[in-house]
Coordinates of C-alpha atoms in Angstrom, one line a residue:
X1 CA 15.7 54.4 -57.6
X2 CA 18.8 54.9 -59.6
X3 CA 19.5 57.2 -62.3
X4 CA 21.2 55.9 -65.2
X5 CA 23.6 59.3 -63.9
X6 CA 24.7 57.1 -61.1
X7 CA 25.9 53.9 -63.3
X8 CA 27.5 56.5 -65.5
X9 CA 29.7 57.9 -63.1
X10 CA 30.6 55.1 -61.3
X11 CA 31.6 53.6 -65.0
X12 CA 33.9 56.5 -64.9
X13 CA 35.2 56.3 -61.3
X14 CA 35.8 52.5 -62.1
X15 CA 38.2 53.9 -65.0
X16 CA 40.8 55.2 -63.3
X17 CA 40.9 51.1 -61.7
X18 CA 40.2 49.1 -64.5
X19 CA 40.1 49.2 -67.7
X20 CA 37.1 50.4 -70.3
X21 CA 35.8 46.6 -70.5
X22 CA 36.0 45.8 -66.9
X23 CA 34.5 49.0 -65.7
X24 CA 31.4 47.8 -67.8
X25 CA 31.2 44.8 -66.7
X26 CA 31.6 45.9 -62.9
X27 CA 28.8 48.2 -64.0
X28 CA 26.5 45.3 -65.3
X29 CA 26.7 43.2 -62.0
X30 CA 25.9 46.6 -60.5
X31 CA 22.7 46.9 -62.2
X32 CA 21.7 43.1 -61.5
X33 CA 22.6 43.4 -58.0
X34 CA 19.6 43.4 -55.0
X35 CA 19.5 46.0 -53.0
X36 CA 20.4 45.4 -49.5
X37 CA 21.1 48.0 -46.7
X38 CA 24.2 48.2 -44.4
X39 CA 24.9 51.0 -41.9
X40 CA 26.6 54.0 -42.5
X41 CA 29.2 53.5 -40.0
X42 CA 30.6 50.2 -41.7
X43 CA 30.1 51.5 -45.1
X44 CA 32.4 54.2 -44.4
X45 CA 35.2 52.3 -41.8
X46 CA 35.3 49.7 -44.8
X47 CA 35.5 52.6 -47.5
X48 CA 37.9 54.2 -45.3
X49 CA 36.1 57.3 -44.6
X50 CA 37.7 59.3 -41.6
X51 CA 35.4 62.5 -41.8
X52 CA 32.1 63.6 -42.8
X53 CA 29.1 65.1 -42.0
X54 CA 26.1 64.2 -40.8
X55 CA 22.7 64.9 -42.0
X56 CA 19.6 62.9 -42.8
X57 CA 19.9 60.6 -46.2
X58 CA 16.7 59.1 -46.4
X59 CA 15.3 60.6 -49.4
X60 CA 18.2 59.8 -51.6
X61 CA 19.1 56.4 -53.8
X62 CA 20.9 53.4 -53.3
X63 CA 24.6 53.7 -52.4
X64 CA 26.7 51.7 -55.2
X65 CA 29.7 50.0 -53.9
X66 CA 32.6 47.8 -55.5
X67 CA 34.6 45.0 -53.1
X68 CA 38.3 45.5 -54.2
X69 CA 41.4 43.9 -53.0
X70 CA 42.3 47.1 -51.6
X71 CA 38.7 47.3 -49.6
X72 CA 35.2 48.8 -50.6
X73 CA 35.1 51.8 -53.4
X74 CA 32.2 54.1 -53.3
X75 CA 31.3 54.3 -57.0
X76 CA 28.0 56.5 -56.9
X77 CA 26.6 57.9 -53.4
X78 CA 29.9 59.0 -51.9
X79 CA 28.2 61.9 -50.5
X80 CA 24.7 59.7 -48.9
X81 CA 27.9 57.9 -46.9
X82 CA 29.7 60.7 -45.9
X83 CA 26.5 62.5 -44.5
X84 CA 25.0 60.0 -43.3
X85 CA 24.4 59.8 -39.2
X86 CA 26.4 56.7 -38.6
X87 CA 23.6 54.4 -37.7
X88 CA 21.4 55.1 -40.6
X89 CA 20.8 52.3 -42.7
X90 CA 21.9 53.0 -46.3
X91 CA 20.3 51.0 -49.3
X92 CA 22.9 49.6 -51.4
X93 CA 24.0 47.9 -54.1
X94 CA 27.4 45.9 -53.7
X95 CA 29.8 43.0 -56.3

């Protein structure tokens, strides 16, 4: 499940991209979009992720994450990708 928490901050992580009115509307999609699940290791090679840690994510929500023309943002989960053993399979949620 997601916390309203997590559309919140990735409303303010999309800020300092977009502007007020299409940071909510990013957010919107996000909230209509299924939940599918992708693996940690392409999650963070298309995020750009070089380091991280690795521990079991299983327990935590779905990973929300924003195509760009500069690649994939992690809005809200950063840290479920980062610590995730690169062949888990992370829910997401992706526009």
């Amino acid at each position: 499940m997601i916390d309203d928490a997590d559309y919140g901050a990735a409303e303010e992580f999309l800020c300092l991209y977009y502007n007020k009115e299409a940071a909510s509307a990013v957010v919107r999609k996000l909230r209509e979009a299924p939940i599918t699940q992708f693996k940690a290791a392409d999650v963070r090679r298309a995020a750009k992720i070089t380091e991280w840690g690795m521990r079991a994510v299983n327990d935590f929500g779905p990973v929300l994450l924003v195509r760009n023309s500069n690649g994939l943002l992690i809005v809200a989960g950063y840290d479920r990708v980062a610590n995730a053993y690169p062949a888990d399979r992370l829910d997401c949620k992706i526009v």
